[in-house]
Amino acid sequence: MLVWMLRKVMADRGIWSGAALARLLKEKAGYELSAPSISALLNGQPKQMKADTLDALCTALECTPNDLWVHTPPSQNEGA
């Protein structure tokens, strides 16, 4: 299972709002996301993501995709 860790990565860097993330994306990555798109990223696990968006998040937050997504293998009992 993949777990979306955007809020944790942001908190680790002292970024507490979607507006602050939007500013950082624009300043560091030259990338603009709409307020609803940022809200969706902050409030739930994305079902899909453009490579450009992932690249911009990694650039702005100075992280890797492995920081934003954490893979947790399913337990042996899951689905039984």
mmCIF file of C-alpha atoms in Angstrom:
data_model
loop_
_atom_site.group_PDB
_atom_site.id
_atom_site.type_symbol
_atom_site.label_atom_id
_atom_site.label_comp_id
_atom_site.label_asym_id
_atom_site.label_seq_id
_atom_site.Cartn_x
_atom_site.Cartn_y
_atom_site.Cartn_z
ATOM 1 C CA MET A 1 0.000 0.000 0.000
ATOM 2 C CA LEU A 2 1.264 3.485 -0.817
ATOM 3 C CA VAL A 3 0.861 6.173 1.829
ATOM 4 C CA TRP A 4 0.867 9.846 0.785
ATOM 5 C CA MET A 5 3.167 11.831 3.095
ATOM 6 C CA LEU A 6 2.852 15.384 1.691
ATOM 7 C CA ARG A 7 1.611 16.927 4.951
ATOM 8 C CA LYS A 8 4.490 15.379 6.924
ATOM 9 C CA VAL A 9 7.089 16.501 4.378
ATOM 10 C CA MET A 10 5.614 20.009 4.468
ATOM 11 C CA ALA A 11 5.528 20.084 8.286
ATOM 12 C CA ASP A 12 9.152 18.918 8.460
ATOM 13 C CA ARG A 13 10.004 22.013 6.418
ATOM 14 C CA GLY A 14 7.798 24.441 8.351
ATOM 15 C CA ILE A 15 5.190 24.774 5.607
ATOM 16 C CA TRP A 16 1.745 24.817 7.167
ATOM 17 C CA SER A 17 -0.724 25.902 4.471
ATOM 18 C CA GLY A 18 -1.716 25.289 0.910
ATOM 19 C CA ALA A 19 -1.055 28.938 0.111
ATOM 20 C CA ALA A 20 2.515 28.594 1.389
ATOM 21 C CA LEU A 21 2.971 25.465 -0.723
ATOM 22 C CA ALA A 22 1.612 27.284 -3.793
ATOM 23 C CA ARG A 23 4.092 30.138 -3.252
ATOM 24 C CA LEU A 24 6.965 27.699 -2.834
ATOM 25 C CA LEU A 25 5.997 25.784 -5.981
ATOM 26 C CA LYS A 26 5.931 29.007 -7.976
ATOM 27 C CA GLU A 27 9.177 30.414 -6.507
ATOM 28 C CA LYS A 28 11.343 27.296 -6.543
ATOM 29 C CA ALA A 29 9.888 25.233 -9.385
ATOM 30 C CA GLY A 30 8.150 27.825 -11.569
ATOM 31 C CA TYR A 31 5.024 25.652 -11.319
ATOM 32 C CA GLU A 32 1.468 26.766 -10.649
ATOM 33 C CA LEU A 33 -1.289 24.606 -9.208
ATOM 34 C CA SER A 34 -4.850 25.772 -8.657
ATOM 35 C CA ALA A 35 -6.174 26.117 -5.117
ATOM 36 C CA PRO A 36 -8.534 23.123 -5.610
ATOM 37 C CA SER A 37 -5.635 20.979 -6.856
ATOM 38 C CA ILE A 38 -3.500 21.886 -3.851
ATOM 39 C CA SER A 39 -6.430 21.244 -1.528
ATOM 40 C CA ALA A 40 -6.934 17.806 -3.076
ATOM 41 C CA LEU A 41 -3.247 16.966 -2.564
ATOM 42 C CA LEU A 42 -3.407 18.080 1.062
ATOM 43 C CA ASN A 43 -6.683 16.383 1.962
ATOM 44 C CA GLY A 44 -6.370 12.958 0.442
ATOM 45 C CA GLN A 45 -4.164 10.425 -1.220
ATOM 46 C CA PRO A 46 -3.942 11.117 -4.960
ATOM 47 C CA LYS A 47 -5.187 8.371 -7.256
ATOM 48 C CA GLN A 48 -3.002 9.723 -10.055
ATOM 49 C CA MET A 49 -0.437 12.468 -10.500
ATOM 50 C CA LYS A 50 1.253 14.121 -13.441
ATOM 51 C CA ALA A 51 5.001 13.591 -13.555
ATOM 52 C CA ASP A 52 5.395 17.392 -13.855
ATOM 53 C CA THR A 53 3.484 17.904 -10.591
ATOM 54 C CA LEU A 54 5.570 15.305 -8.759
ATOM 55 C CA ASP A 55 8.752 16.852 -10.126
ATOM 56 C CA ALA A 56 7.654 20.337 -9.015
ATOM 57 C CA LEU A 57 6.756 19.112 -5.523
ATOM 58 C CA CYS A 58 10.148 17.409 -5.191
ATOM 59 C CA THR A 59 11.947 20.534 -6.425
ATOM 60 C CA ALA A 60 10.013 22.922 -4.194
ATOM 61 C CA LEU A 61 10.206 20.743 -1.090
ATOM 62 C CA GLU A 62 13.770 19.551 -1.771
ATOM 63 C CA CYS A 63 12.770 15.919 -1.436
ATOM 64 C CA THR A 64 12.450 12.777 -3.524
ATOM 65 C CA PRO A 65 9.358 10.820 -4.565
ATOM 66 C CA ASN A 66 10.336 8.312 -1.864
ATOM 67 C CA ASP A 67 9.766 11.036 0.732
ATOM 68 C CA LEU A 68 6.282 11.790 -0.606
ATOM 69 C CA TRP A 69 5.135 8.192 -1.038
ATOM 70 C CA VAL A 70 5.901 5.475 1.511
ATOM 71 C CA HIS A 71 5.288 1.882 0.521
ATOM 72 C CA THR A 72 3.942 -0.397 3.218
ATOM 73 C CA PRO A 73 3.636 -4.059 2.229
ATOM 74 C CA PRO A 74 0.280 -5.617 3.041
ATOM 75 C CA SER A 75 0.250 -7.776 6.156
ATOM 76 C CA GLN A 76 -0.038 -11.552 5.812
ATOM 77 C CA ASN A 77 -3.525 -11.497 7.366
ATOM 78 C CA GLU A 78 -4.884 -8.759 5.112
ATOM 79 C CA GLY A 79 -7.541 -9.977 2.739
ATOM 80 C CA ALA A 80 -7.908 -13.304 4.524
#
